[in-house]
XYZ file of C-alpha atoms in Angstrom:
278
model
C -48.057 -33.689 9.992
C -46.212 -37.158 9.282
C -50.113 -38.649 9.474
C -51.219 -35.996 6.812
C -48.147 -36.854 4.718
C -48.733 -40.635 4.643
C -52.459 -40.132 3.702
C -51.575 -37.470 0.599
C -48.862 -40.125 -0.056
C -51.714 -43.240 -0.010
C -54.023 -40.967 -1.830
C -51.555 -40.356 -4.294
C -51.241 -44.212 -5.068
C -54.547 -44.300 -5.154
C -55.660 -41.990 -7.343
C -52.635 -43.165 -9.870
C -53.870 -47.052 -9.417
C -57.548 -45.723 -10.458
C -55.677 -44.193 -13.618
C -53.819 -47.407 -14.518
C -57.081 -49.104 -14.331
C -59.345 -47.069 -16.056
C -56.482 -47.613 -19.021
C -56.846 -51.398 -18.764
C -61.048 -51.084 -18.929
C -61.236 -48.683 -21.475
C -63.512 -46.460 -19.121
C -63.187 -43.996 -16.562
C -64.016 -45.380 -12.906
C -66.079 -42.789 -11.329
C -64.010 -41.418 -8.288
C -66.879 -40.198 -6.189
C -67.101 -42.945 -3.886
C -63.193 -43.557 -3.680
C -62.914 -39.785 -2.586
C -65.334 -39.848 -0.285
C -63.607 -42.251 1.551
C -60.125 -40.216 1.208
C -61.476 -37.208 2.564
C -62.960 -39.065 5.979
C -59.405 -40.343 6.316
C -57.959 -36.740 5.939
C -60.693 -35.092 8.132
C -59.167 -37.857 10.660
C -55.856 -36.960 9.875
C -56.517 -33.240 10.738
C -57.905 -34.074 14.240
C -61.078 -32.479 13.318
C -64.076 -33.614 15.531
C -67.046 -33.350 13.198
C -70.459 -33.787 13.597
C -73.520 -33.401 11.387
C -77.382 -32.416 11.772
C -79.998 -33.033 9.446
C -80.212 -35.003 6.177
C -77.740 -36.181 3.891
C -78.275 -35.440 0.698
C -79.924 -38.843 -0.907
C -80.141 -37.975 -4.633
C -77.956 -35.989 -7.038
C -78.258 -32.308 -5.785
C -76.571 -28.863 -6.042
C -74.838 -28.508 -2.382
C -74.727 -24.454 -1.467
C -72.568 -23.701 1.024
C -70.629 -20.873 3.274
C -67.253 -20.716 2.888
C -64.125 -21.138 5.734
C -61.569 -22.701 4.754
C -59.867 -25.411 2.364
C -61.132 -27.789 5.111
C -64.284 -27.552 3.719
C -63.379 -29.611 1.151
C -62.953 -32.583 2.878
C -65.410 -32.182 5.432
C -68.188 -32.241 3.149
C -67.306 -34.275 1.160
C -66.952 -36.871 3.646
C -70.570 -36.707 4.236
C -71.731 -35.900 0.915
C -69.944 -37.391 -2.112
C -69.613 -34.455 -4.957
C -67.867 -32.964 -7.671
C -66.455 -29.291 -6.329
C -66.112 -26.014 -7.760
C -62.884 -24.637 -7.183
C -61.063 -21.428 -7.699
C -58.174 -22.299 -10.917
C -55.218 -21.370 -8.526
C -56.342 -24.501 -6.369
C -55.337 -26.617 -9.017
C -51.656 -25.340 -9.043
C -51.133 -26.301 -5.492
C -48.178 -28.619 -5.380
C -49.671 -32.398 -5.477
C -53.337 -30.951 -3.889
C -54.544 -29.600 -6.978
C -53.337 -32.960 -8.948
C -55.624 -34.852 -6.564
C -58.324 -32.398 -7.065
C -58.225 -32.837 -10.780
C -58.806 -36.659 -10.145
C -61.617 -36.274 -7.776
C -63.138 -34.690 -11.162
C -63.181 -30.834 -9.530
C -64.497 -28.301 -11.961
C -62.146 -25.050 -11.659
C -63.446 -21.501 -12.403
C -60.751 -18.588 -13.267
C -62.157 -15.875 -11.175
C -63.109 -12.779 -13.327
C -62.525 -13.811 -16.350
C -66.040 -14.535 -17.466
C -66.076 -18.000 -17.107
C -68.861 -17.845 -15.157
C -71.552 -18.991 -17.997
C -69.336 -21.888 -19.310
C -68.981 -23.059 -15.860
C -72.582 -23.353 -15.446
C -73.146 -25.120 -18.027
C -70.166 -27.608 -16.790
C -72.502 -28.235 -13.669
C -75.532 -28.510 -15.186
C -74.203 -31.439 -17.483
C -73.020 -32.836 -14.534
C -76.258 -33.089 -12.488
C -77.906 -34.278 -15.517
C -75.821 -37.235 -15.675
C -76.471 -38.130 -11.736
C -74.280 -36.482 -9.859
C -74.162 -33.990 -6.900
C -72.206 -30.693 -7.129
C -71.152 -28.577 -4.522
C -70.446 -24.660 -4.736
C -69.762 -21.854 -2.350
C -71.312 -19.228 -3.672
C -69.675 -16.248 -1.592
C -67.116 -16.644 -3.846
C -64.641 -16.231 -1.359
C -63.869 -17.313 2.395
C -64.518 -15.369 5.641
C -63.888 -15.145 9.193
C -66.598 -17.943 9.797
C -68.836 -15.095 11.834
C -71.341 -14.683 8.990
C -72.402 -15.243 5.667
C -71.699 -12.946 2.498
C -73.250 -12.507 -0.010
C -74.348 -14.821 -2.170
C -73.787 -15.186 -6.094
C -76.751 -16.128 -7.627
C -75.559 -17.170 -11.679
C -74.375 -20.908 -11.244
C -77.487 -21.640 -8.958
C -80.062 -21.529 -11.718
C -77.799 -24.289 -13.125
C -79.979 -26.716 -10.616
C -83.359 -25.037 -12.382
C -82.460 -25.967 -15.895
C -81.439 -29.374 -14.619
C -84.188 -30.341 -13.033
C -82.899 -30.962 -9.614
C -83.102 -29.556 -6.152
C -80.772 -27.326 -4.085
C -79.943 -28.470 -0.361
C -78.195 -25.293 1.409
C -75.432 -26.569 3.760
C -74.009 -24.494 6.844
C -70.364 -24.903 8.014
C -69.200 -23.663 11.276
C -65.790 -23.952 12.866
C -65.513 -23.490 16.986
C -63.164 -23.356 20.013
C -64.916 -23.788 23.369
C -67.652 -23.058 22.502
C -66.686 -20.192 20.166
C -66.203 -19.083 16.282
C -62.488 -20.518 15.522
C -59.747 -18.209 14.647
C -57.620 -20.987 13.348
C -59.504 -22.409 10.798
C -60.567 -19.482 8.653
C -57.913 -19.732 5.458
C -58.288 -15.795 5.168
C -55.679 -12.720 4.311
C -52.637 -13.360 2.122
C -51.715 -17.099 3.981
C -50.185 -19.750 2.411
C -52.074 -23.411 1.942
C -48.786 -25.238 4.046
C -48.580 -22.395 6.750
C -52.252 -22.732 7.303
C -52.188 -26.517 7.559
C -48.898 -26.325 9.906
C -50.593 -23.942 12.006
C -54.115 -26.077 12.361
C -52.084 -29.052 12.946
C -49.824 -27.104 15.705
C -53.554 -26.422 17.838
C -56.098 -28.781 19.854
C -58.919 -30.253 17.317
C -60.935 -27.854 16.619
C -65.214 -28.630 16.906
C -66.765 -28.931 13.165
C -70.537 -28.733 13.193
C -72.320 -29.030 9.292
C -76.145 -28.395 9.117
C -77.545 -30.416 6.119
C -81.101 -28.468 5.526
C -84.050 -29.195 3.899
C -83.872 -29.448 -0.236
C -85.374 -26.491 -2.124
C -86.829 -26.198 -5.767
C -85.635 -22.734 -7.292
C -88.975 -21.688 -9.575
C -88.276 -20.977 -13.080
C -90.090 -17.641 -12.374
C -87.198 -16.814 -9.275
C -84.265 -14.696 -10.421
C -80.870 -15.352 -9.576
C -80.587 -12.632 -6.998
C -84.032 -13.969 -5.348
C -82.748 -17.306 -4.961
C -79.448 -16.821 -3.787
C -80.875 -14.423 -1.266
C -83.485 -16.575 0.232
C -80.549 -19.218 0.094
C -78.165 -17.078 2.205
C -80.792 -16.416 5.072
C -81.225 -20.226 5.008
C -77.485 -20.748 5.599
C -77.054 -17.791 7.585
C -79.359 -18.952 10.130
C -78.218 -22.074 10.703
C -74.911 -20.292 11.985
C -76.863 -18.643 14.050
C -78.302 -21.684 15.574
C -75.026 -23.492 16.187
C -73.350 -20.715 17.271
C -76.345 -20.284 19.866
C -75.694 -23.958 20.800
C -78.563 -25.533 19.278
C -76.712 -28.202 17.584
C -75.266 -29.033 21.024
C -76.890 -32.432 21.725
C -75.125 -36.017 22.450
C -73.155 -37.530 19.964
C -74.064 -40.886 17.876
C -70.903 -43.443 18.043
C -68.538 -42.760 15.200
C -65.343 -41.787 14.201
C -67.073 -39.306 12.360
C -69.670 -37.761 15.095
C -73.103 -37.608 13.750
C -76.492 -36.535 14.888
C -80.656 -35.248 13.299
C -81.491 -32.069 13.499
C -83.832 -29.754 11.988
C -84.105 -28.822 8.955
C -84.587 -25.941 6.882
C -85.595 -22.223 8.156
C -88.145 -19.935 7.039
C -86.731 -17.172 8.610
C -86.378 -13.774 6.682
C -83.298 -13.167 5.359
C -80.758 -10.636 7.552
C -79.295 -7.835 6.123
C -75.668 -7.979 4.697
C -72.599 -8.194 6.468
C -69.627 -5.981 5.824
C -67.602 -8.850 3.528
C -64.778 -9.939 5.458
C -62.726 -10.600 2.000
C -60.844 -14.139 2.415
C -59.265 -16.164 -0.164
C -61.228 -19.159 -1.974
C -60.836 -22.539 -2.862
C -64.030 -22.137 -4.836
């Protein structure tokens, strides 16, 4: 916990130092990079032992992926610098939704029709260059599958012209799904981090697959359903223990893997409602 504190504490500095100086330029200092970095360090700080399969994403994309936990945040971004969609309440949180605000995180007031407006916020945003990441459950879950998937903001990557890499997150504890980490039910953000700091590192794997061109001519509900099957079975596969291979050196653990499936997509899950951070 002291660990945590310090780095919320540096990123703080940070974050105000990047304001200060974008006063003295006259421009705004793109943050991607610096966050990037600041997430790493936190993933560290939460004893997380990570490791990722396929490829990173090399060009401006829209990231799609499940949903577990705040920790999400962090993780990915570590290995793939984005802007975020996050749920509005996020950026109430004491100090954590400050910092999310500077990292440039688009927020999205659930049910209140926002939706369309958003959309358009991320497709300006991968027109000027940069990568976006959304969960498009909508919601977290238990980790054990995938829900379904909300198809409006994806067509966001159609009208911009850019691709969609799918992204699967999965959370384990020797060698099975995590209880821990799922940020589900009516718990608070510091009880959650208190308890996931109170247990042994838990074992992160994220599954970068292939990136996918939605057709003009592919509905919403068509895309985020093929979309789905893609990230549900690459849950599948680590929770088989495909991903199980040696390590590369790192303090981040990193290794190739496959890419994307072609398997057809399996039939819905009964939603395990969670809460969101997106």
């Amino acid at each position: 916990m002291t660990g945590f504190l310090l780095f919320l504490a540096g990123t703080t500095l940070l974050a105000l130092a990047l304001r200060v100086l974008d006063y003295l330029t006259g421009s705004t200092i793109d943050r991607t990079p610096w966050a990037g970095r600041c997430f790493r360090v936190g993933c560290r700080c939460l004893g997380l032992r990570i490791r990722h399969h396929g490829v990173q994403p090399a060009q401006n994309t829209l990231i799609v992926s499940n949903h577990v936990s705040w920790c999400d945040i962090p993780i990915l971004g570590a290995f793939a610098p984005a802007r975020f969609l996050s749920k509005a309440e996020v950026g109430q949180w004491p100090l954590i939704g400050w910092l999310a605000r500077q990292a440039g995180t688009l927020f999205i007031q659930r049910g209140s029709g926002q939706a369309r407006r958003v959309r358009t916020g991320i497709e300006e945003a991968l027109k000027r260059g940069e990568s976006v990441t959304i969960f498009p459950e909508g919601t977290t879950s238990a980790g054990i599958t995938v829900l379904p998937f909300h198809g409006l903001l994806l067509k966001a990557a159609t009208a911009a012209d850019v691709p969609v890499q799918p992204a699967t997150i999965a959370y384990r504890r020797n060698g099975r799904p995590d209880h821990v980490a799922p940020f589900i039910g009516d718990d608070e953000f510091h009880h959650h981090l208190t308890t996931l700091l109170k247990q042994p590192s838990a074992d992160v794997d994220v599954l970068f697959h292939q990136p996918v061109e939605i057709p003009e001519t592919a509905t919403a509900h068509e895309a985020a359903a093929e979309l789905r099957a893609t990230v549900h079975n690459g849950l599948e596969r680590i929770y088989r223990g495909e991903m199980d291979q040696p390590s590369a050196p790192g303090d981040l653990r990193t290794e190739d893997a496959p890419g994307r499936s072609h398997l057809p997509s399996p039939p819905d899950a009964p939603q395990s409602q969670g809460q969101s951070t997106a």
